[in-house]
Amino acid sequence: MRPVHRATLRGLGAYIPKKLLTNFDLEKMVDTTDEWIRTRTGIETRYIAEKGQSASDLGVEACRQALENAKLKASEVELIIVATITPDMLFPSTACYIQNKLGAKCGAFDMAAACSGFPYALAVGQGFVESGMYQTVLVVGTEVLSSFIDWKDRSTCVLFGDGAGAAVVTRSQDDQSGILSSYLGSDGSQAGLLQIPGGGSMNPPSEETIKGGLHFLKMQGSEVFKVAVRTMDAAVREVIKQSGMGVQDIDCLIPHQANLRILQAVAHRLEIPMEKIFINVMRYGNMSSASTIVALYDAVKMGKIKKGDDVVLVAFGGGLTWAANHIRW
Ligand code: ACO
């Protein structure tokens, strides 16, 4: 059913920290090679936050740029939704830190859906705008994963990077463009595949949790790989079906950037040519909640998306979670 107010993305922003970490740098830190990382993942470089630079520091820069692009002031923002799994603190929310740094006066909250964070948060922002409750919502994905990575564990430390992206979601001015549909999924029975097990109420921080490295990100990589391909394929099909269209109608697919091989497998299953899939995992690695929004930002900046295009954002991640949004540009 057509909502009363259609939601659209009015301005985008991204912020990537300055510090570059190449595969060759990682060769000096753990038993790995540039060749292994490139052939297994497609990743060549990633960027790492400075010591003391938190998720809200990265996020607020992305928000400032998104507001500038939308030609809106912070005082016009009515709600801030931040997707992150690497918050400044367990509480208060990173969204509150961003609200204060921006100088906005509005509601603010965090949500955690791991790498599906941005498409999840965008669906929530869409709901607020469609319902008429708010007209201007800032949706942010920001991560400082480097703070939760075991830099001695070669199976995870080569995969991730830090960064942030933001979108200003407002009422669409025309009847054609905007977010046409969103689709969310989860399967908590597979929570163990991807998690930071320590530091929460299940395993409160203690000498044992620190010694056991439970405060670091843990992943069963090959299992996640299989689920990722299956769920992204299904989420794309579902979201485009909800809009009454087919996979062949997609002009640009913006997937979560975890691994180039996952994206090739998804393209194969969906029978979408690789030219229609935007990929920047080689530059940034996996930035979890920030990946899809930074990819969308880069795709727009590089002129890969034009007015009227059907764009699909799709992601999967810890939870497990998966999500997709269909946006008519
Ligand atoms: N350098 C060299 N060798 C390595 C490295 C490394 N950095 N890491 C692992 N290896 C070794 C392993 O020890 C193993 O050696 P063995 O055969 O002697 O035991 C061998 O390489 C193969 O390991 P696999 O884990 O089977 O390698 P695989 O081909 O599956 O690639 C990878 C691993 C890249 C992690 C892949 O499984 C993957 O991308 N999985 C999906 C991860 C993902 O998408 N996560 C996203 C979600 S993140 C989120 O939600 C926060």
Short mmCIF file of N, CA, C and O and ligand atoms in Angstrom, two decimals, residues 30-33 36-37 39-41 43 85 113-116 143 145 153-160 194-195 217-226 228 256-262 286-289 316-321, ligand 1:
data_model
loop_
_atom_site.label_atom_id
_atom_site.label_comp_id
_atom_site.label_asym_id
_atom_site.label_seq_id
_atom_site.Cartn_x
_atom_site.Cartn_y
_atom_site.Cartn_z
N VAL A 30 50.90 -10.11 11.60
CA VAL A 30 50.46 -11.50 11.80
C VAL A 30 50.97 -12.36 10.64
O VAL A 30 51.46 -11.82 9.64
N ASP A 31 50.82 -13.69 10.79
CA ASP A 31 51.30 -14.61 9.77
C ASP A 31 50.30 -14.64 8.60
O ASP A 31 49.41 -15.50 8.53
N THR A 32 50.40 -13.66 7.72
CA THR A 32 49.51 -13.58 6.56
C THR A 32 50.28 -13.00 5.38
O THR A 32 51.44 -12.60 5.53
N THR A 33 49.61 -12.98 4.23
CA THR A 33 50.24 -12.37 3.04
C THR A 33 49.21 -11.52 2.31
O THR A 33 48.00 -11.78 2.39
N TRP A 36 47.14 -13.81 0.12
CA TRP A 36 46.05 -14.54 0.78
C TRP A 36 44.86 -13.61 0.98
O TRP A 36 43.72 -13.97 0.66
N ILE A 37 45.11 -12.43 1.51
CA ILE A 37 44.00 -11.52 1.82
C ILE A 37 43.27 -11.12 0.54
O ILE A 37 42.03 -11.14 0.48
N THR A 39 43.18 -12.66 -2.49
CA THR A 39 42.47 -13.72 -3.20
C THR A 39 41.28 -14.25 -2.41
O THR A 39 40.27 -14.62 -2.98
N ARG A 40 41.35 -14.26 -1.05
CA ARG A 40 40.23 -14.78 -0.25
C ARG A 40 39.15 -13.75 0.00
O ARG A 40 38.01 -14.11 0.27
N THR A 41 39.52 -12.45 -0.04
CA THR A 41 38.53 -11.43 0.37
C THR A 41 38.38 -10.27 -0.61
O THR A 41 37.36 -9.58 -0.57
N ILE A 43 40.13 -7.65 -0.31
CA ILE A 43 40.55 -6.44 0.43
C ILE A 43 42.03 -6.13 0.19
O ILE A 43 42.87 -7.03 0.21
N ILE A 85 27.79 -1.43 16.22
CA ILE A 85 28.10 -2.49 17.19
C ILE A 85 29.39 -2.16 17.94
O ILE A 85 29.89 -2.96 18.70
N ALA A 113 22.32 -4.06 14.70
CA ALA A 113 21.97 -5.19 13.83
C ALA A 113 23.23 -5.61 13.07
O ALA A 113 23.17 -6.08 11.95
N ALA A 114 24.38 -5.37 13.71
CA ALA A 114 25.70 -5.71 13.14
C ALA A 114 25.81 -5.16 11.72
O ALA A 114 25.41 -4.02 11.48
N CYS A 115 26.28 -5.98 10.79
CA CYS A 115 26.54 -5.45 9.44
C CYS A 115 25.26 -5.08 8.70
O CYS A 115 25.31 -4.36 7.70
N SER A 116 24.10 -5.56 9.17
CA SER A 116 22.82 -5.16 8.56
C SER A 116 22.34 -3.83 9.16
O SER A 116 21.22 -3.39 8.86
N GLU A 143 31.30 2.87 12.80
CA GLU A 143 32.01 1.78 13.48
C GLU A 143 33.48 2.10 13.70
O GLU A 143 34.15 2.62 12.79
N LEU A 145 35.65 -0.56 14.53
CA LEU A 145 35.86 -2.00 14.77
C LEU A 145 37.27 -2.31 15.25
O LEU A 145 37.49 -3.29 15.95
N ASP A 153 44.94 -12.09 15.89
CA ASP A 153 44.14 -13.15 15.25
C ASP A 153 44.03 -12.88 13.74
O ASP A 153 43.21 -12.07 13.30
N ARG A 154 44.84 -13.62 12.97
CA ARG A 154 44.88 -13.36 11.53
C ARG A 154 43.56 -13.68 10.82
O ARG A 154 43.31 -13.18 9.73
N SER A 155 42.73 -14.54 11.44
CA SER A 155 41.49 -14.91 10.75
C SER A 155 40.45 -13.79 10.79
O SER A 155 39.48 -13.81 10.02
N THR A 156 40.61 -12.81 11.69
CA THR A 156 39.66 -11.69 11.70
C THR A 156 40.32 -10.33 11.43
O THR A 156 39.70 -9.47 10.79
N CYS A 157 41.55 -10.14 11.91
CA CYS A 157 42.09 -8.75 11.87
C CYS A 157 42.32 -8.22 10.46
O CYS A 157 42.38 -7.01 10.27
N VAL A 158 42.40 -9.11 9.48
CA VAL A 158 42.65 -8.64 8.11
C VAL A 158 41.36 -8.17 7.43
O VAL A 158 41.40 -7.59 6.34
N LEU A 159 40.21 -8.44 8.07
CA LEU A 159 38.93 -8.27 7.36
C LEU A 159 38.26 -6.90 7.57
O LEU A 159 37.45 -6.48 6.74
N PHE A 160 38.57 -6.24 8.69
CA PHE A 160 37.74 -5.10 9.09
C PHE A 160 38.43 -3.74 9.00
O PHE A 160 39.66 -3.66 9.02
N LEU A 194 28.85 -15.22 14.97
CA LEU A 194 29.47 -13.90 14.83
C LEU A 194 29.11 -13.08 16.06
O LEU A 194 27.95 -12.73 16.23
N GLN A 195 30.09 -12.80 16.94
CA GLN A 195 29.73 -12.07 18.16
C GLN A 195 30.96 -11.51 18.87
O GLN A 195 32.08 -11.90 18.60
N LEU A 217 36.00 -9.45 18.72
CA LEU A 217 35.06 -10.01 17.74
C LEU A 217 35.47 -11.44 17.38
O LEU A 217 36.64 -11.70 17.09
N LYS A 218 34.50 -12.36 17.43
CA LYS A 218 34.75 -13.77 17.08
C LYS A 218 33.86 -14.12 15.89
O LYS A 218 32.69 -13.75 15.87
N MET A 219 34.42 -14.88 14.97
CA MET A 219 33.61 -15.22 13.78
C MET A 219 33.97 -16.60 13.26
O MET A 219 35.13 -16.97 13.20
N GLN A 220 32.94 -17.37 12.91
CA GLN A 220 33.16 -18.63 12.20
C GLN A 220 33.02 -18.32 10.71
O GLN A 220 31.93 -18.43 10.13
N GLY A 221 34.14 -17.92 10.13
CA GLY A 221 34.15 -17.33 8.79
C GLY A 221 33.47 -18.13 7.70
O GLY A 221 32.62 -17.62 6.97
N SER A 222 33.81 -19.43 7.59
CA SER A 222 33.27 -20.16 6.43
C SER A 222 31.77 -20.41 6.58
O SER A 222 31.04 -20.44 5.59
N GLU A 223 31.29 -20.56 7.86
CA GLU A 223 29.84 -20.72 8.07
C GLU A 223 29.11 -19.43 7.70
O GLU A 223 28.07 -19.44 7.03
N VAL A 224 29.69 -18.29 8.14
CA VAL A 224 29.08 -16.98 7.85
C VAL A 224 29.01 -16.78 6.34
O VAL A 224 28.02 -16.28 5.81
N PHE A 225 30.05 -17.19 5.66
CA PHE A 225 30.12 -17.04 4.20
C PHE A 225 28.88 -17.65 3.53
O PHE A 225 28.21 -17.00 2.73
N LYS A 226 28.58 -18.90 3.92
CA LYS A 226 27.46 -19.61 3.26
C LYS A 226 26.13 -18.91 3.56
O LYS A 226 25.31 -18.71 2.66
N ALA A 228 25.67 -15.84 4.41
CA ALA A 228 25.66 -14.51 3.79
C ALA A 228 25.13 -14.58 2.36
O ALA A 228 24.27 -13.78 1.96
N HIS A 256 26.33 -5.15 1.30
CA HIS A 256 27.29 -5.05 2.40
C HIS A 256 28.65 -5.55 1.89
O HIS A 256 28.74 -6.56 1.20
N GLN A 257 29.69 -4.81 2.24
CA GLN A 257 31.02 -5.07 1.69
C GLN A 257 31.85 -5.88 2.68
O GLN A 257 32.60 -5.31 3.48
N ALA A 258 31.69 -7.21 2.65
CA ALA A 258 32.47 -8.05 3.57
C ALA A 258 33.57 -8.79 2.83
O ALA A 258 34.68 -8.91 3.33
N ASN A 259 33.22 -9.25 1.63
CA ASN A 259 34.15 -10.13 0.93
C ASN A 259 33.75 -10.17 -0.55
O ASN A 259 32.59 -10.42 -0.88
N LEU A 260 34.70 -9.93 -1.42
CA LEU A 260 34.42 -9.89 -2.86
C LEU A 260 33.84 -11.22 -3.35
O LEU A 260 32.94 -11.24 -4.19
N ARG A 261 34.32 -12.33 -2.77
CA ARG A 261 33.82 -13.65 -3.22
C ARG A 261 32.35 -13.83 -2.86
O ARG A 261 31.60 -14.46 -3.60
N ILE A 262 31.94 -13.28 -1.72
CA ILE A 262 30.52 -13.35 -1.35
C ILE A 262 29.70 -12.59 -2.40
O ILE A 262 28.66 -13.07 -2.87
N ASN A 286 35.68 -4.51 5.67
CA ASN A 286 34.32 -4.59 6.19
C ASN A 286 34.16 -3.57 7.32
O ASN A 286 34.81 -3.68 8.35
N MET A 287 33.29 -2.58 7.12
CA MET A 287 33.05 -1.55 8.14
C MET A 287 31.70 -1.76 8.83
O MET A 287 31.10 -0.81 9.36
N SER A 288 31.20 -2.99 8.80
CA SER A 288 29.94 -3.36 9.45
C SER A 288 28.83 -2.35 9.12
O SER A 288 28.54 -2.14 7.94
N SER A 289 28.22 -1.73 10.12
CA SER A 289 27.07 -0.83 9.89
C SER A 289 27.36 0.30 8.90
O SER A 289 26.44 0.86 8.32
N PHE A 316 23.88 -8.42 5.43
CA PHE A 316 23.71 -9.51 6.39
C PHE A 316 24.74 -9.28 7.48
O PHE A 316 25.74 -8.60 7.27
N GLY A 317 24.52 -9.88 8.63
CA GLY A 317 25.52 -9.73 9.69
C GLY A 317 25.15 -10.47 10.94
O GLY A 317 24.20 -11.28 10.96
N GLY A 318 25.90 -10.19 12.00
CA GLY A 318 25.72 -10.86 13.28
C GLY A 318 24.27 -10.76 13.75
O GLY A 318 23.57 -9.80 13.48
N GLY A 319 23.84 -11.80 14.41
CA GLY A 319 22.47 -11.85 14.93
C GLY A 319 21.89 -13.26 14.91
O GLY A 319 21.49 -13.76 15.92
N LEU A 320 21.91 -13.89 13.74
CA LEU A 320 22.18 -13.28 12.44
C LEU A 320 21.06 -12.34 12.04
O LEU A 320 19.92 -12.51 12.48
N THR A 321 21.40 -11.39 11.22
CA THR A 321 20.40 -10.46 10.69
C THR A 321 20.61 -10.30 9.19
O THR A 321 21.72 -10.55 8.69
N1 ACO B 1 46.30 -15.28 6.30
C1 ACO B 1 46.71 -16.49 5.94
N2 ACO B 1 46.04 -17.62 6.23
C2 ACO B 1 44.87 -17.47 6.90
C3 ACO B 1 44.38 -16.22 7.32
C4 ACO B 1 45.15 -15.09 6.99
N3 ACO B 1 44.77 -13.84 7.32
N4 ACO B 1 43.22 -16.41 7.97
C5 ACO B 1 42.97 -17.73 7.97
N5 ACO B 1 43.97 -18.39 7.34
C6 ACO B 1 44.12 -19.81 7.09
C7 ACO B 1 43.33 -20.64 8.06
O1 ACO B 1 44.06 -20.84 9.26
C8 ACO B 1 43.15 -21.92 7.29
O2 ACO B 1 44.34 -22.70 7.38
P1 ACO B 1 44.26 -24.31 7.51
O3 ACO B 1 43.60 -24.76 6.23
O4 ACO B 1 45.68 -24.67 7.63
O5 ACO B 1 43.44 -24.56 8.72
C9 ACO B 1 43.04 -21.45 5.83
O6 ACO B 1 43.57 -20.13 5.82
C10 ACO B 1 41.62 -21.44 5.30
O7 ACO B 1 40.78 -20.78 6.26
P2 ACO B 1 39.25 -20.60 6.01
O8 ACO B 1 38.64 -19.89 7.20
O9 ACO B 1 38.63 -21.90 5.57
O10 ACO B 1 39.29 -19.61 4.76
P3 ACO B 1 38.10 -19.10 3.87
O11 ACO B 1 38.41 -19.38 2.47
O12 ACO B 1 36.77 -19.52 4.41
O13 ACO B 1 38.22 -17.53 4.06
C11 ACO B 1 37.17 -15.75 5.28
C12 ACO B 1 38.09 -16.96 5.34
C13 ACO B 1 37.82 -14.72 4.40
C14 ACO B 1 36.99 -15.21 6.68
C15 ACO B 1 35.81 -16.16 4.68
O14 ACO B 1 35.34 -17.32 5.33
C16 ACO B 1 34.78 -15.08 4.81
O15 ACO B 1 34.87 -14.04 4.21
N6 ACO B 1 33.71 -15.34 5.57
C17 ACO B 1 32.64 -14.39 5.74
C18 ACO B 1 33.02 -13.35 6.72
C19 ACO B 1 32.01 -12.24 6.71
O16 ACO B 1 31.43 -11.95 5.68
N7 ACO B 1 31.75 -11.60 7.81
C20 ACO B 1 30.79 -10.54 7.72
C21 ACO B 1 30.01 -10.33 8.85
S1 ACO B 1 30.87 -9.37 10.01
C22 ACO B 1 29.71 -8.66 11.06
O17 ACO B 1 28.51 -8.87 11.00
C23 ACO B 1 30.33 -7.80 12.15
#
